[in-house]
Structures are given as structure tokens and as C-alpha cells.
Short mmCIF file of C-alpha atoms in Angstrom, two decimals:
data_model
loop_
_atom_site.label_atom_id
_atom_site.label_comp_id
_atom_site.label_asym_id
_atom_site.label_seq_id
_atom_site.Cartn_x
_atom_site.Cartn_y
_atom_site.Cartn_z
CA MET A 279 0.13 -0.03 0.20
CA ILE A 280 2.38 2.50 0.97
CA HIS A 281 6.70 1.95 0.69
CA LEU A 282 9.40 4.10 1.50
CA HIS A 283 13.02 3.13 0.28
CA ASN A 284 15.68 4.86 1.19
CA VAL A 285 13.77 8.07 1.61
CA THR A 286 16.08 11.54 2.12
CA LYS A 287 14.59 14.78 2.47
CA ILE A 288 16.92 18.08 2.20
CA TYR A 289 15.69 21.67 2.72
CA LYS A 290 17.71 23.84 0.67
CA GLN A 291 16.82 26.71 1.69
CA ASN A 292 18.23 26.16 5.21
CA ASN A 293 20.26 23.31 4.50
CA VAL A 294 18.36 20.87 6.70
CA THR A 295 18.05 17.38 6.41
CA ALA A 296 14.79 16.59 7.69
CA LEU A 297 14.71 12.49 6.83
CA GLU A 298 17.37 10.68 6.61
CA ASP A 299 17.55 7.06 4.29
CA ILE A 300 13.60 6.22 5.73
CA ASN A 301 12.26 3.04 4.91
CA ILE A 302 9.10 1.98 5.98
CA ASP A 303 6.45 -0.65 4.49
CA ILE A 304 2.42 0.19 5.35
CA GLU A 305 0.47 -3.00 4.44
CA LYS A 306 -3.31 -2.10 3.56
CA GLY A 307 -5.57 -1.77 6.72
CA GLU A 308 -3.07 -1.11 8.97
CA PHE A 309 -3.21 1.56 11.37
CA VAL A 310 0.12 3.34 12.18
CA PHE A 311 0.85 6.10 14.57
CA ILE A 312 4.05 8.27 13.75
CA VAL A 313 5.64 9.61 17.28
CA GLY A 314 8.30 11.70 18.07
CA THR A 315 9.23 15.33 19.44
CA SER A 316 8.68 18.39 17.28
CA GLY A 317 11.22 18.68 14.54
CA SER A 318 12.01 14.64 14.27
CA GLY A 319 10.34 14.78 10.97
CA LYS A 320 6.95 13.57 11.38
CA SER A 321 5.09 16.41 9.41
CA THR A 322 7.80 16.57 6.40
CA LEU A 323 6.90 12.51 6.08
CA MET A 324 3.09 13.52 6.06
CA LYS A 325 3.96 16.23 3.27
CA LEU A 326 5.66 13.77 1.21
CA LEU A 327 3.22 11.23 1.37
CA MET A 328 0.55 13.60 -0.24
CA ARG A 329 3.45 15.28 -2.48
CA GLU A 330 3.20 18.47 -0.76
CA GLU A 331 7.17 18.10 -0.92
CA VAL A 332 9.22 15.92 -3.09
CA ALA A 333 11.71 13.75 -1.90
CA THR A 334 15.09 14.70 -2.34
CA ALA A 335 16.27 11.18 -2.65
CA GLY A 336 14.80 7.60 -2.60
CA GLN A 337 11.68 6.06 -3.67
CA ILE A 338 8.29 6.93 -2.44
CA ILE A 339 5.41 4.10 -3.59
CA VAL A 340 1.59 5.06 -2.56
CA ASP A 341 -1.34 2.76 -3.69
CA GLY A 342 1.30 1.74 -6.75
CA LYS A 343 1.90 5.09 -7.58
CA ASN A 344 5.70 6.53 -7.65
CA VAL A 345 4.96 9.56 -5.94
CA ASN A 346 8.13 11.54 -6.52
CA ASN A 347 7.55 10.56 -10.41
CA LEU A 348 4.11 12.52 -10.67
CA LYS A 349 3.58 15.13 -12.98
CA PRO A 350 2.03 18.14 -12.03
CA LYS A 351 -1.45 17.37 -13.49
CA GLU A 352 -1.34 13.63 -12.04
CA ILE A 353 -0.68 15.11 -8.24
CA PRO A 354 -4.93 16.02 -7.61
CA TYR A 355 -5.67 12.41 -8.75
CA LEU A 356 -3.16 10.91 -6.41
CA ARG A 357 -4.54 13.42 -3.26
CA ARG A 358 -8.36 12.37 -4.28
CA ALA A 359 -7.21 8.39 -3.07
CA LEU A 360 -6.28 10.08 0.21
CA GLY A 361 -8.33 11.11 3.19
CA VAL A 362 -6.37 14.16 4.68
CA ILE A 363 -7.36 15.65 8.31
CA PHE A 364 -5.26 18.20 10.11
CA GLN A 365 -5.30 19.55 13.47
CA ASP A 366 -6.83 22.92 12.78
CA PHE A 367 -9.63 21.37 10.60
CA ARG A 368 -9.43 23.53 7.72
CA LEU A 369 -13.20 23.89 7.03
CA LEU A 370 -14.58 26.55 4.82
CA GLU A 371 -15.88 29.19 7.47
CA ASP A 372 -18.90 30.20 4.80
CA ARG A 373 -20.03 26.79 3.71
CA THR A 374 -22.51 24.90 5.90
CA VAL A 375 -21.65 21.42 7.44
CA TYR A 376 -23.16 20.11 4.32
CA GLU A 377 -21.47 22.21 1.95
CA ASN A 378 -18.01 21.53 3.29
CA VAL A 379 -18.25 17.61 3.52
CA ALA A 380 -19.82 17.81 -0.49
CA PHE A 381 -17.20 19.96 -1.52
CA ALA A 382 -14.68 16.88 -1.82
CA MET A 383 -16.86 15.38 -3.79
CA GLN A 384 -17.60 18.35 -5.97
CA VAL A 385 -14.32 18.55 -6.78
CA ILE A 386 -14.06 15.13 -8.61
CA GLU A 387 -18.02 15.99 -10.51
CA ALA A 388 -19.31 13.81 -8.51
CA PRO A 389 -23.29 13.18 -9.49
CA ARG A 390 -25.50 15.35 -7.50
CA HIS A 391 -27.83 12.20 -6.39
CA ILE A 392 -24.73 10.21 -4.80
CA MET A 393 -22.93 13.27 -3.49
CA GLN A 394 -26.27 13.37 -1.44
CA LYS A 395 -26.05 10.23 -0.71
CA SER A 396 -22.68 10.07 0.64
CA VAL A 397 -22.77 13.04 2.31
CA ASN A 398 -25.64 12.33 4.35
CA THR A 399 -23.84 8.60 5.12
CA VAL A 400 -20.52 9.83 6.47
CA LEU A 401 -22.27 12.73 8.57
CA ASP A 402 -24.36 9.86 10.20
CA ILE A 403 -20.68 7.79 10.30
CA VAL A 404 -19.19 10.49 12.40
CA GLY A 405 -22.32 11.19 14.28
CA ILE A 406 -23.04 14.90 13.01
CA ARG A 407 -25.93 14.76 10.63
CA ASP A 408 -28.20 16.83 12.67
CA LYS A 409 -25.77 19.85 12.26
CA MET A 410 -25.40 19.57 9.12
CA LYS A 411 -26.80 23.30 8.16
CA HIS A 412 -24.83 24.50 10.88
CA PHE A 413 -21.61 26.77 9.94
CA PRO A 414 -18.14 25.73 11.42
CA GLY A 415 -18.07 28.86 13.76
CA GLN A 416 -21.03 27.47 15.40
CA LEU A 417 -19.67 24.11 16.17
CA SER A 418 -17.58 22.93 18.91
CA GLY A 419 -13.83 21.84 18.22
CA GLY A 420 -14.61 18.27 18.50
CA GLU A 421 -17.48 18.93 16.07
CA GLN A 422 -15.36 20.57 13.40
CA GLN A 423 -12.89 17.62 13.85
CA ARG A 424 -15.83 15.50 13.29
CA VAL A 425 -16.65 17.35 9.82
CA ALA A 426 -12.85 17.47 8.78
CA ILE A 427 -13.37 13.59 8.77
CA ALA A 428 -16.30 13.13 7.33
CA ARG A 429 -14.87 15.86 4.22
CA ALA A 430 -11.81 13.08 4.16
CA ILE A 431 -13.84 9.80 3.88
CA VAL A 432 -16.92 11.17 1.99
CA ASN A 433 -15.05 9.51 -1.62
CA ASP A 434 -14.14 6.32 0.27
CA PRO A 435 -10.14 6.44 0.53
CA LYS A 436 -7.65 3.63 0.62
CA ILE A 437 -5.86 5.83 3.01
CA VAL A 438 -6.44 8.15 5.66
CA ILE A 439 -3.59 10.49 7.11
CA ALA A 440 -4.08 12.69 10.02
CA ASP A 441 -1.64 15.07 10.98
CA GLU A 442 -2.56 15.70 14.57
CA PRO A 443 -5.88 15.07 14.54
CA THR A 444 -6.84 15.13 18.45
CA GLY A 445 -3.72 18.12 19.13
CA ASN A 446 -6.55 20.46 19.94
CA LEU A 447 -9.32 18.87 21.74
CA ASP A 448 -9.80 18.02 25.23
CA PRO A 449 -9.19 14.40 26.36
CA GLU A 450 -12.91 13.37 26.19
CA THR A 451 -13.79 14.52 23.12
CA SER A 452 -10.57 13.08 21.67
CA TRP A 453 -11.49 9.50 22.51
CA ASP A 454 -14.88 9.97 20.51
CA ILE A 455 -12.77 11.05 17.46
CA MET A 456 -10.20 7.93 17.86
CA ASP A 457 -13.69 5.46 18.00
CA ILE A 458 -14.36 6.76 14.54
CA PHE A 459 -10.90 6.76 13.10
CA GLN A 460 -11.20 3.17 14.90
CA ARG A 461 -14.30 2.06 12.88
CA ILE A 462 -12.65 3.10 9.90
CA ASN A 463 -9.99 1.05 10.14
CA ALA A 464 -12.33 -1.77 10.79
CA ALA A 465 -13.72 -1.23 7.57
CA GLY A 466 -10.76 -1.46 5.88
CA THR A 467 -9.16 2.10 5.84
CA THR A 468 -5.29 2.45 6.37
CA ILE A 469 -4.52 4.91 8.55
CA ILE A 470 -1.52 6.94 9.01
CA MET A 471 -1.38 9.40 12.05
CA ALA A 472 1.14 11.63 13.81
CA THR A 473 0.51 12.38 17.14
CA HIS A 474 1.69 13.88 20.35
CA ASP A 475 -1.46 12.09 22.75
CA LYS A 476 0.90 9.34 24.71
CA THR A 477 -2.26 7.91 26.67
CA ILE A 478 -4.11 7.03 23.21
CA VAL A 479 -1.14 5.58 21.88
CA ASP A 480 -0.66 3.27 24.85
CA HIS A 481 -4.26 2.36 24.84
CA MET A 482 -4.90 1.56 21.33
CA TYR A 483 -1.49 -0.32 21.15
CA ARG A 484 -1.23 -0.23 17.62
CA ARG A 485 1.98 -0.12 15.53
CA VAL A 486 4.18 3.14 16.37
CA ILE A 487 6.83 4.20 14.35
CA GLU A 488 9.38 6.64 16.07
CA LEU A 489 11.25 9.53 14.53
CA GLU A 490 13.98 11.36 15.89
CA HIS A 491 16.46 13.66 14.19
CA GLY A 492 15.16 12.60 10.40
CA HIS A 493 15.60 9.03 11.59
CA ILE A 494 13.60 5.82 12.24
CA VAL A 495 14.96 5.10 15.78
CA ARG A 496 11.78 2.41 16.63
CA ASP A 497 9.26 0.47 14.50
CA GLU A 498 7.08 -1.88 16.66
CA SER A 499 3.95 -4.02 15.31
CA ARG A 500 2.27 -3.14 18.94
CA GLY A 501 3.96 -0.10 21.02
CA ALA A 502 3.25 2.26 23.17
CA TYR A 503 4.25 6.10 23.04
CA GLU A 504 7.52 6.13 24.59
CA LYS A 505 10.54 3.80 24.93
CA PHE A 506 10.48 1.54 27.89
CA GLY A 507 12.26 3.12 29.95
CA GLU A 508 12.23 6.16 29.03
CA LYS A 509 10.54 9.45 28.64
CA TRP A 510 9.90 12.23 26.55
CA SER A 511 11.09 15.89 27.60
#
């Protein structure tokens, strides 16, 4: 599903090596946490998978596509196969909940009748269909993140990439959001999530890949947030 082989990313403007010689294989249906302190390379890794950044060296395969070799006109098609969720929600403030989610289907020119059915279905999945006529400013942080998740999964992506999706949420709301992610994953969607949330990672006991200064220092099939006997500073 996702394969990174000897991937290095150097930001030329400041000569910073964000990732160096990274090798990762993620299979269909996996749930993977990416952990590490700020500056460890988590965000860069996410951007490489979405082709927001281009690797300096190495090969990145996402759903059978060589991401580095994509032509500019091909990049939107890659991103349509991905569901992307951010910490800051990135909703359109002048559109309702329904319109925010439907926008993802308008981009791919989905027929109206399919759009209506799909949007209603995903709003049911995330438990916010009763707020479909509300605007983002009328919602709590947890409700906004539910809308962001609905938008990310409405086109039935094979892969969901989530960058700190619970970072702005209280603990109780975070668990509600993680329950949604677990249900999405149980339906067969591959999930890659960067997070600083120790409690969630420890409780879910899924695969954990830890980055440190651009290197993989740990890759455990069922891991915790911290290495044994160590704590984050």
C-alpha cells in the first residue's frame, strides 16, 4: 500500500535534513502511529506522502504510484485517493457542514444524487448529521473535527492521513474522535496518524514508528508512545 525506500528530504533553503534514509512499508488496513518530538520529521513525512513536498532522494510508492515521478497534472488524482485530516480542521467558514463535506465530492464532479447519499452517510458515521445546516463557527472543536473527518472519507479513500487530529481537543472529545478512526480502520481503510497524544497511543496498542532527528529509531507492531524506561522531555 505504502512503501518508502531510502527516502531522504533536505530543505535546500536552510540546508536542513528533515529525513534521512527512511525505509517504511505499510500494508493495506494497518493503523500506524507516527510519533516523535517536534522537529523529528513527522510533518515532513506526511507532506511527502501527499506530494506537498518532493523527496531529495529515494522512492515513495503510494497505492501503486511512484509519488516522486508524478507530473503536476497527476498530483490531484493522487490526493483524491487520500483522506487528509489536519489539527486545525481547515473547514470553509462560509459553507455549512453539508457543503464542506460535499465540496470534496464536487472536486471530483460526482453526480448530485450520489453526493447527497454519500454526504448523509458519512455525517451519520461521524455522528453529526443533525448539524448539517450549521456553519463551522457554530460548532465546537470536536464537532469541527468530525466534519473534517467526514470530508476526508466521503470519497471512500483507501488511505487516511491524519496530522495531530486530536491536538486541539479535550481528552473526552479526543476519545470520541479516535473511536471514529477505529471504525473507519475496521472497515478496511489504512490509517497513518502523527500524534503527540501519549494516552491514546498507549491505550490503542497499534503499530508505532518513532522518528528522531529525521531517523527511524523504533518500529514496533504493537507499541507504546515511549520507549521502555524512557520519557519524552
